[in-house]
CSV table of C-alpha atoms in Angstrom, one decimal:
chain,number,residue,atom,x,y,z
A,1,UNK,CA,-39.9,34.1,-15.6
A,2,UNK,CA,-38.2,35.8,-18.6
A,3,UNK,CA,-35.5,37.3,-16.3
A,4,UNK,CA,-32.0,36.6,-17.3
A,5,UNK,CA,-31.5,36.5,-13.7
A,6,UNK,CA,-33.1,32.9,-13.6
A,7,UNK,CA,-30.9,31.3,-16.3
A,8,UNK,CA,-27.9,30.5,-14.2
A,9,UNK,CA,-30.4,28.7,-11.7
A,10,UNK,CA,-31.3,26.5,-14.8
A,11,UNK,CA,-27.8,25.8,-15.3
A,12,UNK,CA,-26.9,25.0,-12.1
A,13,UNK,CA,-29.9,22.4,-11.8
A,14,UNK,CA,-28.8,20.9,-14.8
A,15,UNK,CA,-25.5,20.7,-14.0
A,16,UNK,CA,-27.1,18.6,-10.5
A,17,UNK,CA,-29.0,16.5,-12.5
A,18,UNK,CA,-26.4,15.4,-14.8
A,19,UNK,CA,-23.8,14.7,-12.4
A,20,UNK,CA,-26.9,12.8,-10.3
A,21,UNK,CA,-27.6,11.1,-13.5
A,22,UNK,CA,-23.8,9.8,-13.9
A,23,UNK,CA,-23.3,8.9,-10.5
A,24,UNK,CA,-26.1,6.6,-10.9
A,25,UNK,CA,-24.0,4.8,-13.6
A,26,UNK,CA,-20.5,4.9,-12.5
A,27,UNK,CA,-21.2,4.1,-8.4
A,28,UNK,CA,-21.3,-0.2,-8.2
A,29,UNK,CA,-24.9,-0.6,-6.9
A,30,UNK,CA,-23.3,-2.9,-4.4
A,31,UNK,CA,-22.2,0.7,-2.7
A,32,UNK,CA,-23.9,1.4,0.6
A,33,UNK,CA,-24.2,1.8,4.1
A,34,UNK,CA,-23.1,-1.6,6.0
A,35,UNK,CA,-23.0,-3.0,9.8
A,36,UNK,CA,-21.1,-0.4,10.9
A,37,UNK,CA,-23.3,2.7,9.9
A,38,UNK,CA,-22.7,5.7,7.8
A,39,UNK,CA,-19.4,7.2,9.5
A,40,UNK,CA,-17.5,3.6,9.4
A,41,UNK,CA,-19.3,1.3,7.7
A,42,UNK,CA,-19.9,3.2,4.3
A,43,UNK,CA,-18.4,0.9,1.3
A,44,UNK,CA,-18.5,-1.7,-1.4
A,45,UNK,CA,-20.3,-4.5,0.1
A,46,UNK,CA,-17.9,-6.8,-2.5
A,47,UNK,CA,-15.0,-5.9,-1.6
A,48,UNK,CA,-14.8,-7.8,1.3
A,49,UNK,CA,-14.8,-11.3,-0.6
A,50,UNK,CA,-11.9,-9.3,-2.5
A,51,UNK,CA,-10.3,-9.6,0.3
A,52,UNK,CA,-11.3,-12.9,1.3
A,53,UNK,CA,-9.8,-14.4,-1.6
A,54,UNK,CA,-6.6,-13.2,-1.0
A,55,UNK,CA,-4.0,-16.1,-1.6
A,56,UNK,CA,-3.1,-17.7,1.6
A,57,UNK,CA,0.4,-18.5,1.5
A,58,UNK,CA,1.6,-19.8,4.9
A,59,UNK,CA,0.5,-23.0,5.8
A,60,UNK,CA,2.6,-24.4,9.1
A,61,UNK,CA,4.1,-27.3,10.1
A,62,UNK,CA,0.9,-29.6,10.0
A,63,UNK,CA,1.2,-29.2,5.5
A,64,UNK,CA,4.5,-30.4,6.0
A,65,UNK,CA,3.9,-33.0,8.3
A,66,UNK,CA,2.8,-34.8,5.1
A,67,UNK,CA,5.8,-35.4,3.4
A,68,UNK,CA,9.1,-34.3,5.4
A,69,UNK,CA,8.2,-36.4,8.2
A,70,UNK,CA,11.6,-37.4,9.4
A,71,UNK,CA,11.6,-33.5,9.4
A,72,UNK,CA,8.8,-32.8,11.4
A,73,UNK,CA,9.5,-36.2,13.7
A,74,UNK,CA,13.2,-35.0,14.8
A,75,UNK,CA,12.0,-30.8,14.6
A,76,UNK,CA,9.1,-31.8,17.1
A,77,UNK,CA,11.2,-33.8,19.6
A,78,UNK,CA,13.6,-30.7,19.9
A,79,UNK,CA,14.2,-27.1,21.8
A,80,UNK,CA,13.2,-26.1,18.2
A,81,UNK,CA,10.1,-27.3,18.0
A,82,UNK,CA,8.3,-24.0,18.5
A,83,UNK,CA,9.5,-22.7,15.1
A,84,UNK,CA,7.2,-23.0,12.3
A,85,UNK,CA,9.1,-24.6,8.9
A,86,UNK,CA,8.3,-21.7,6.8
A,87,UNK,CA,10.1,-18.8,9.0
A,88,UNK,CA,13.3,-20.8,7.9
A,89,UNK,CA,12.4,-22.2,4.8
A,90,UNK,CA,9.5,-19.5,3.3
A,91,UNK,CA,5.9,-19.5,2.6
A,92,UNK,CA,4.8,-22.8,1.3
A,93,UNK,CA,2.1,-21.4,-1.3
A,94,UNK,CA,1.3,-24.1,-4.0
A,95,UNK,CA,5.0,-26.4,-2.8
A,96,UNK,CA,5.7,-28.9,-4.2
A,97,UNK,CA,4.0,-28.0,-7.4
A,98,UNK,CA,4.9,-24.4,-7.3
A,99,UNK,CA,7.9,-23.7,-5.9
A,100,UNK,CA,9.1,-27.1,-6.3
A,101,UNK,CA,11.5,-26.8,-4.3
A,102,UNK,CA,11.3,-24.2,-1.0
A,103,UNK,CA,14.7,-22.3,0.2
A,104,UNK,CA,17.1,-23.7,1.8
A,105,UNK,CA,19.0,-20.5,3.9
A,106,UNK,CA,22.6,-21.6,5.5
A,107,UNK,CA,22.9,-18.1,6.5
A,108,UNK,CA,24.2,-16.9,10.0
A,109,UNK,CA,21.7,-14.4,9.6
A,110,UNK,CA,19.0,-16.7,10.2
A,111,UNK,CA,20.2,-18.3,13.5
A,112,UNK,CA,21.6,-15.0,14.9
A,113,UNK,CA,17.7,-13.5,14.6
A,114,UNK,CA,17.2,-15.3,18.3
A,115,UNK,CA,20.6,-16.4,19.2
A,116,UNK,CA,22.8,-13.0,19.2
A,117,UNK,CA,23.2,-12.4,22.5
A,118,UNK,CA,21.2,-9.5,23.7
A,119,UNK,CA,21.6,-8.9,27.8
A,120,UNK,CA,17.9,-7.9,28.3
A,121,UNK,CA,16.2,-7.9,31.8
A,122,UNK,CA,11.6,-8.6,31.3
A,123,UNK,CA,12.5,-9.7,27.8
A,124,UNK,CA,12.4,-13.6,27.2
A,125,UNK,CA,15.3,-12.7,24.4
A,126,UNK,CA,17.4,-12.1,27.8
A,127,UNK,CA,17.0,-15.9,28.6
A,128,UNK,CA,17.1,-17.9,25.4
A,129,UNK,CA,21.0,-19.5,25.2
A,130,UNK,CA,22.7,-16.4,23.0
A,131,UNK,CA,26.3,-16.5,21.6
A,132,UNK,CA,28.3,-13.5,20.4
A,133,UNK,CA,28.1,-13.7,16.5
A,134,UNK,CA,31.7,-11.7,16.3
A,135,UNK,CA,33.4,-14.9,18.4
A,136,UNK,CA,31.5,-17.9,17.9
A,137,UNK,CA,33.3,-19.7,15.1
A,138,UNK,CA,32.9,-17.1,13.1
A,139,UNK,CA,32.5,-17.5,9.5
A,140,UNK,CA,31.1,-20.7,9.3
A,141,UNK,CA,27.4,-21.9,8.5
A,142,UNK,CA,25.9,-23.0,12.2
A,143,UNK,CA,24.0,-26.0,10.4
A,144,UNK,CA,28.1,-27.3,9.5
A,145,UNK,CA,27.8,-28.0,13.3
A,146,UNK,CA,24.1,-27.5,15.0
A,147,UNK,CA,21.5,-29.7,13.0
A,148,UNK,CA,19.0,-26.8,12.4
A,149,UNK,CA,16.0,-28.8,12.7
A,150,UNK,CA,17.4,-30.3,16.0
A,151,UNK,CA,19.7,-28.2,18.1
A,152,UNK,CA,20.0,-30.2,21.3
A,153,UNK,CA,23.1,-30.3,22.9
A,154,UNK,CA,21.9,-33.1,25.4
B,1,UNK,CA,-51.8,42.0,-14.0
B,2,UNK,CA,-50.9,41.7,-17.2
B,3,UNK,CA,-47.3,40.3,-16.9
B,4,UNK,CA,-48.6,37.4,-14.7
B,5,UNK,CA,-49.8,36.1,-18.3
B,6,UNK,CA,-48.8,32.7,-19.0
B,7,UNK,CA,-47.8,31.9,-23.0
B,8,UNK,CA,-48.3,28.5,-24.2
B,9,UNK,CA,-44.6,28.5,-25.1
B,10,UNK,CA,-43.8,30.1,-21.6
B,11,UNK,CA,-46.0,27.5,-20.1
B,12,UNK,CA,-44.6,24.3,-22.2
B,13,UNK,CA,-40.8,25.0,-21.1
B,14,UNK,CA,-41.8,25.1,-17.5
B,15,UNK,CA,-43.4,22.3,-17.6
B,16,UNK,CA,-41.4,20.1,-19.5
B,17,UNK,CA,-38.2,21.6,-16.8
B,18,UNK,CA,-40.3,20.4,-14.1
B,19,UNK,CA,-40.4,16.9,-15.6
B,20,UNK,CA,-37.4,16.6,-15.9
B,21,UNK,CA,-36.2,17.5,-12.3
B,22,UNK,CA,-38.9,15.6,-10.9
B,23,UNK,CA,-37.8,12.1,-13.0
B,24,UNK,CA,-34.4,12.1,-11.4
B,25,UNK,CA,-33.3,9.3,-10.5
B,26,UNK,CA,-34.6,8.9,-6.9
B,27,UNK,CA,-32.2,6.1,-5.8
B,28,UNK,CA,-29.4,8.4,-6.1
B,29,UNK,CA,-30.4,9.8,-2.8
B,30,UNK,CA,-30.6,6.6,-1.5
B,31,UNK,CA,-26.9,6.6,0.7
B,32,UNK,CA,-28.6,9.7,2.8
B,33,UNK,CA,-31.7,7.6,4.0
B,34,UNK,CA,-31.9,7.2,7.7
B,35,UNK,CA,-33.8,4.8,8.0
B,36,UNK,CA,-32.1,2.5,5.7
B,37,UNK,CA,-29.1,3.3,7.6
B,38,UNK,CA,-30.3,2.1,11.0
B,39,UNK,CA,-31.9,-0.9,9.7
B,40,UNK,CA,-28.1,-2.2,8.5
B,41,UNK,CA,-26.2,-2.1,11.8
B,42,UNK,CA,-26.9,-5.4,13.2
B,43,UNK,CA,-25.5,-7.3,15.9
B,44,UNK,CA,-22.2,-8.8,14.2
B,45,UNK,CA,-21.2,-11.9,17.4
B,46,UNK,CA,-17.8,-11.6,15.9
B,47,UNK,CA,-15.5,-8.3,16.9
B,48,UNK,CA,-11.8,-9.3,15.9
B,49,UNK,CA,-8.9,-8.7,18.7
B,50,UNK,CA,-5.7,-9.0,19.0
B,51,UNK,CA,-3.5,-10.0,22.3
B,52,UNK,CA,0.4,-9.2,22.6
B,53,UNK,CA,2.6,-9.8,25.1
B,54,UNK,CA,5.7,-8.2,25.3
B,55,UNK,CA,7.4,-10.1,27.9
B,56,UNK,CA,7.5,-13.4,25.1
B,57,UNK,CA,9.0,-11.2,22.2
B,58,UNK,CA,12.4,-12.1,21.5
B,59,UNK,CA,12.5,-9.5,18.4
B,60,UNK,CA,13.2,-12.5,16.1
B,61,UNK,CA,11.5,-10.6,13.1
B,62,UNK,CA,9.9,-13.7,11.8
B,63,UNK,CA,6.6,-12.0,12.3
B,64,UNK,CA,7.2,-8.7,10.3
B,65,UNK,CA,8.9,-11.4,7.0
B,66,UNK,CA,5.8,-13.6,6.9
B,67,UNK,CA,3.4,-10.7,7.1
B,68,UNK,CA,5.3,-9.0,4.2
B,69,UNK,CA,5.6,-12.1,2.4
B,70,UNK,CA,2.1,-13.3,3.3
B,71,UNK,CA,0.2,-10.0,1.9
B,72,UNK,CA,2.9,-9.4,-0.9
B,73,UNK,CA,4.1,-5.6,0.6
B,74,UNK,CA,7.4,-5.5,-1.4
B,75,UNK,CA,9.9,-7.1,0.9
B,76,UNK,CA,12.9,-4.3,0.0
B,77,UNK,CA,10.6,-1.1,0.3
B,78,UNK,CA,10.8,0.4,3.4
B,79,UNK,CA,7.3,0.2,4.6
B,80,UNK,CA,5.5,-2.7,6.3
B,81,UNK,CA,1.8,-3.8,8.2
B,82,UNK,CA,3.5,-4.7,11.0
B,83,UNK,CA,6.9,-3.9,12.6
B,84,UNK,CA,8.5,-4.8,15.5
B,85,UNK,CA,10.0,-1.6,18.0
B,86,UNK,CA,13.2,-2.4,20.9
B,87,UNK,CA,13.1,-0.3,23.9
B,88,UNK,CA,16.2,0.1,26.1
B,89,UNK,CA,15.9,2.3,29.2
B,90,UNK,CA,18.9,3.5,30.6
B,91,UNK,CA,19.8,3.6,34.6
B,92,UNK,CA,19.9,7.3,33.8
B,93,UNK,CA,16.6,7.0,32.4
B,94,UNK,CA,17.2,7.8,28.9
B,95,UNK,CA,15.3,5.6,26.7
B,96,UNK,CA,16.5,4.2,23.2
B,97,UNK,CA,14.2,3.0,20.5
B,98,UNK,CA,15.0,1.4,17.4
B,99,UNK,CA,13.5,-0.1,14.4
B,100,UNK,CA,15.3,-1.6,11.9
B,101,UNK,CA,13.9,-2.3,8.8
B,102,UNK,CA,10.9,-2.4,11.3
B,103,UNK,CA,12.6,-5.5,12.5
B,104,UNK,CA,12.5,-7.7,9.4
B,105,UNK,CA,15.7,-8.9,9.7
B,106,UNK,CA,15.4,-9.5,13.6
B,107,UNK,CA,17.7,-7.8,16.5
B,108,UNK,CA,21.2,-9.1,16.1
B,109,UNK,CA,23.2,-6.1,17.2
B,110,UNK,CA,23.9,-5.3,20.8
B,111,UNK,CA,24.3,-1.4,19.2
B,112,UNK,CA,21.0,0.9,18.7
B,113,UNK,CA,21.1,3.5,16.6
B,114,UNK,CA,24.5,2.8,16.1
B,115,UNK,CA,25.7,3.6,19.9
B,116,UNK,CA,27.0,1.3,21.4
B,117,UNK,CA,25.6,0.7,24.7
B,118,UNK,CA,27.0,-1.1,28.1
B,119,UNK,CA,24.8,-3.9,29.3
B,120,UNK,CA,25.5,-2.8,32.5
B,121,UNK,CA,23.9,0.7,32.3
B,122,UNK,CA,20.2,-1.6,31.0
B,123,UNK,CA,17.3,-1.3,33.5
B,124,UNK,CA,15.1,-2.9,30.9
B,125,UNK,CA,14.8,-3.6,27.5
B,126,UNK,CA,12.3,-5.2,25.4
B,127,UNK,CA,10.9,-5.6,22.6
B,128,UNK,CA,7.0,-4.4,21.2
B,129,UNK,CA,5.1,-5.5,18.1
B,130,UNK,CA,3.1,-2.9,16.6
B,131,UNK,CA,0.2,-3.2,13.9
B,132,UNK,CA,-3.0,-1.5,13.0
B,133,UNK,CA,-5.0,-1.4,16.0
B,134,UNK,CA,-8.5,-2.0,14.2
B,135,UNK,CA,-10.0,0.7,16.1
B,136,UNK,CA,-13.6,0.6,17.4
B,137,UNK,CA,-13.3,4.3,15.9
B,138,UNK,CA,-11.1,4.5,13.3
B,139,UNK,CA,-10.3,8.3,12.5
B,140,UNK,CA,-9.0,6.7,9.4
B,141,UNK,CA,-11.9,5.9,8.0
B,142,UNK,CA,-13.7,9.1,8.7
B,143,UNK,CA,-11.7,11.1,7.0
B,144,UNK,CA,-11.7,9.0,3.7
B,145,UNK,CA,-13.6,11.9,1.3
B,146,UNK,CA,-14.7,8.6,-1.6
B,147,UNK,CA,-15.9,5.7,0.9
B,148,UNK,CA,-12.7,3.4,-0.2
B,149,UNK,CA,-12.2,2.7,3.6
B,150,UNK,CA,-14.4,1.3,6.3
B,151,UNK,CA,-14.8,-1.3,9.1
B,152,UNK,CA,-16.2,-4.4,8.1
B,153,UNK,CA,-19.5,-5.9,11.1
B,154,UNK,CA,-16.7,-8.2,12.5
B,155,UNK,CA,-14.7,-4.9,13.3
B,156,UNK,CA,-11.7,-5.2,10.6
B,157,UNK,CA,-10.5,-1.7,9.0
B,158,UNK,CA,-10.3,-2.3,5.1
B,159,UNK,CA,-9.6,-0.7,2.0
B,160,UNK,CA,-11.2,-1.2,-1.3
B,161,UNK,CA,-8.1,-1.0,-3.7
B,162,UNK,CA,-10.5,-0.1,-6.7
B,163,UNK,CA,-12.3,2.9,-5.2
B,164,UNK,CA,-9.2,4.8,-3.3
B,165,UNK,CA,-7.9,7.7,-4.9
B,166,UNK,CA,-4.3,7.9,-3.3
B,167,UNK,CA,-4.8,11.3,-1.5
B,168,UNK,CA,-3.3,10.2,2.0
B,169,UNK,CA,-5.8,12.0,4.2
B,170,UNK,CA,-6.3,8.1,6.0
B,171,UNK,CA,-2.4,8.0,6.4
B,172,UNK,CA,-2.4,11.5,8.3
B,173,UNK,CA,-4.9,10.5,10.7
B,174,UNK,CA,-3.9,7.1,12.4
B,175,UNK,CA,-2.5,7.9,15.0
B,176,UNK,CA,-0.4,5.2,15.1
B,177,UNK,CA,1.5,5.3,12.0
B,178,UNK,CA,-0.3,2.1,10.2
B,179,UNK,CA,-0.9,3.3,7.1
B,180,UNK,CA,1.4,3.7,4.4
B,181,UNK,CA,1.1,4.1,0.7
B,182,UNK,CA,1.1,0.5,-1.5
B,183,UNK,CA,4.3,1.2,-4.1
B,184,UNK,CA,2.9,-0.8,-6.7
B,185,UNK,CA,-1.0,-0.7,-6.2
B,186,UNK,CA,-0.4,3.3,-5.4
B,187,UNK,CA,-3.2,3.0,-3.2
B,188,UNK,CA,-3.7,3.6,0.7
B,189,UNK,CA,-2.6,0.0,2.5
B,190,UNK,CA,-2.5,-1.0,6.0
B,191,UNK,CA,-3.1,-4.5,8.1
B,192,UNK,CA,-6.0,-6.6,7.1
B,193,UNK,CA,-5.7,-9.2,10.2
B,194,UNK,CA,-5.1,-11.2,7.4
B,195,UNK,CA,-8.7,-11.1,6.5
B,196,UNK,CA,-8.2,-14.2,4.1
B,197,UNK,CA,-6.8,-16.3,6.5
B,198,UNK,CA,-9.4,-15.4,9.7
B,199,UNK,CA,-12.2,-15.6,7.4
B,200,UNK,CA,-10.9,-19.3,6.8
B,201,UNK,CA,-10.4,-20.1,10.3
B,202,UNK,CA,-7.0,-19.6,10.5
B,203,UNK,CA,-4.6,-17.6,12.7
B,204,UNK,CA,-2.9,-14.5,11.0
B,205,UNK,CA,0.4,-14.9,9.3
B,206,UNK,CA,2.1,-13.4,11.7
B,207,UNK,CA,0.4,-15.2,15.1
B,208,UNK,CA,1.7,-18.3,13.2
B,209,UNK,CA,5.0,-17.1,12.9
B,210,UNK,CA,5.6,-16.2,16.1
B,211,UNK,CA,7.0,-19.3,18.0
B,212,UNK,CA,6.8,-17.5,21.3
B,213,UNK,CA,3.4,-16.9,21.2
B,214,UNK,CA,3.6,-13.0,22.1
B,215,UNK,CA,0.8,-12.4,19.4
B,216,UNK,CA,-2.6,-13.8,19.6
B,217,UNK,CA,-5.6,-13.0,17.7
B,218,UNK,CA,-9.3,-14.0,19.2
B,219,UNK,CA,-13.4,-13.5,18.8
B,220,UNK,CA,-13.8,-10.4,21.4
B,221,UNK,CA,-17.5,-11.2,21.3
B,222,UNK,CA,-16.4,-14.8,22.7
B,223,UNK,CA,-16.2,-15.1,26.5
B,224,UNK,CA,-14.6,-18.8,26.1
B,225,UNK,CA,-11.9,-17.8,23.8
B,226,UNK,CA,-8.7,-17.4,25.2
B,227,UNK,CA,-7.6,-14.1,23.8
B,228,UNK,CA,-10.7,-12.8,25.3
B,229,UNK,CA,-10.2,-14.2,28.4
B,230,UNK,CA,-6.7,-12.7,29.1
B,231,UNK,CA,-8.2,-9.2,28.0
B,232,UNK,CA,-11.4,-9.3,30.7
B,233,UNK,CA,-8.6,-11.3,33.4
B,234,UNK,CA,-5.3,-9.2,33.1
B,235,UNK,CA,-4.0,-6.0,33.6
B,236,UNK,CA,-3.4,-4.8,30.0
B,237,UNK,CA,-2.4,-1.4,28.1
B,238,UNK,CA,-3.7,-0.1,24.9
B,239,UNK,CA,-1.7,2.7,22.8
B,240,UNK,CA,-2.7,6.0,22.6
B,241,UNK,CA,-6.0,6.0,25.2
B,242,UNK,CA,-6.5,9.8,24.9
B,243,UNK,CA,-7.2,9.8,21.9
B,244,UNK,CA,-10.5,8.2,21.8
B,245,UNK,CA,-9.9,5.8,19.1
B,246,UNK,CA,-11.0,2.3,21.0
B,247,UNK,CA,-8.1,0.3,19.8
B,248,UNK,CA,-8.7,-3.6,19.6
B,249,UNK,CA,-4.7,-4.7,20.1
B,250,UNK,CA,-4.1,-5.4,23.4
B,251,UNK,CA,-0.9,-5.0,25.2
B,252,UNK,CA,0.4,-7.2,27.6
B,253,UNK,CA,3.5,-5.5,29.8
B,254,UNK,CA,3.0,-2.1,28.0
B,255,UNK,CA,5.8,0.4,29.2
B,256,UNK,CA,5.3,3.9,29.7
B,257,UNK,CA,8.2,4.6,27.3
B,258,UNK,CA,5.7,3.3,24.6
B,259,UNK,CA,3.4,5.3,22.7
């Protein structure tokens, strides 16, 4: 037993035991080995409700219904009235306390997302009204002339 | 014989060694238990899925903004959950995809890739959402060396933001280009299925964005919810078969083209 030949054994076990020893500290004991088993389901049983409280931020039309409801009344009767609020105005989050106010975007940009004319056979895009950006009164908001919320041309 | 002889101080240290390898801590052995491990997969009766049909996508974008502003991914960094891929096939049969900004502004130019191309030469074009596919066997997650990633029992891929190290491996091995590193967390990131919002009842950000309904998210596990029904009814595609990987995104009018 007196070898020196055993001493780096005794190190290495040492070394094993410490490192056991830590990982027993620093590991959260929520660690283990969930639903999914050892290959996919190895993890930190708390981050999930991490993830759960996420902040929701998007809250469709049915938050605003509350308060804009001329709005929602005249956006519901219209060819618009499968476009949520928020893709035009932004998430919601905590409005009217926080933003106050939500954005109000006049751009071209905004309409042209569906209404550029893009000649595309087995894609719906292909068949929604399209104009050419370049030639249709170019320059000027489309709300100065299209009511955003209402679009019908009768 | 005589150097078998045991001193009391030779006799002492051994024993005192042995002690201490013996009062180790047994729990931290406790991950490699079998038995432990079998007893935790249960049944989950929830397996999250996702339906999209390319026919309905107008490549409006809307989807890739809210997601981006939904899960707070930098809006001006060039990497995104979810992005939104045109296809137009040529009479000659060239095809030409594009991605803009992964479609966060929308589609608005007739041009792709800055060539302009005659309507009349189009056989088809369309448009296809992509996202993380949720795998049934994510090769994402078995590469992660610390245990940061995994698959929750209702079948969503997550990671743990305070356990992953940054070292990419995960974002090597999808398949499908998912991943992508989190600028400001500095941490691996990829879809959640808006795990916040499902877990609440509610439709993802971007199913609620979409006014065209080309995305849908459903209980698999179900067999009265609709997304389930259109995936045990239809003819539908899923990326990448070969590779084993069991995605749980569904494809609705899937093109060869795409991959």
């Amino acid at each position: 037993m007196k070898s020196h030949v055993w001493r780096p054994l005794w190190v290495l076990l040492g070394v094993i035991a410490l490192a056991l020893v830590a990982r027993h500290f620093v590991v959260p004991s929520d660690f283990g080995v969930g639903e999914r088993g050892f290959m996919y389901g190895f993890h930190r049983k708390s981050n999930e409700d991490d993830w759960k409280a996420f902040k929701v931020k998007y809250l469709t039309k049915e938050y605003c219904k509350e308060c804009h409801e001329d709005k929602y009344e005249s956006n519901m009767a219209s060819k618009h009235n499968l476009i949520e609020c928020e893709n035009c105005h932004g998430p919601a989050i905590d409005h009217p306390d926080n933003p106050a106010k939500l954005v109000i975007d006049k751009s071209r940009a905004l309409c042209i997302r569906c209404h550029a004319k893009l000649p595309y056979p087995t894609s719906h895009r292909g068949e929604i009204k399209g104009i050419n950006p370049d030639e249709h009164n170019p320059g000027e908001e489309c709300s100065m002339c299209h009511d955003p919320h209402k679009p019908d041309m009768e | 014989m005589t150097n078998m002889k045991l001193t009391r101080r030779d006799f002492i240290m051994t024993a005192v060694k042995g002690a201490a390898v013996a009062a180790l801590p047994l729990s931290a052995f406790k991950i490699l238990s079998p038995s432990e491990a079998k007893a935790a997969i249960k049944e989950a009766n929830v397996r999250w899925g996702f339906l999209v049909d390319t026919h309905k996508c107008v490549g409006c974008g809307f989807c890739v903004k809210a997601c981006k502003n939904e899960n707070e991914v930098p809006y001006d960094v060039p990497v995104t959950r979810t992005w939104v891929e045109r296809y137009v096939v040529l009479k000659d049969g060239k095809t030409l995809i594009d991605t803009p900004h992964g479609g966060r502004e929308g589609f608005t130019e007739q041009k792709v890739q800055e060539k302009d191309v005659d309507p009349k030469n189009i056989a088809k074009a369309f448009f296809v959402p992509k996202l993380c596919n949720q795998c049934e066997n994510p090769p994402c997650v078995q590469v992660c060396p610390v245990g940061a990633t995994y698959q929750t029992g209702n079948g969503v891929v997550l990671v743990d933001r305070t356990w992953c190290i940054g070292c990419g491996y995960c974002i090597m091995a999808c398949p499908y280009g998912a991943r992508f590193f989190h600028p400001i967390h500095k941490v691996a990131e990829k879809c959640t299925f808006c795990y916040h919002r499902i877990t609440k009842g509610m439709k993802t950000a971007c199913v609620d964005a979409c006014p065209f309904g080309a995305r849908k998210i459903g209980n698999l596990k179900d067999p009265n919810d609709p997304v389930t029904k259109i995936v045990m009814t239809e003819r539908i595609g899923i990326l990448k078969d070969a590779f084993g990987t069991k995605p749980q995104v569904f494809y609705l009018g899937l093109d060869d083209n795409v991959r």
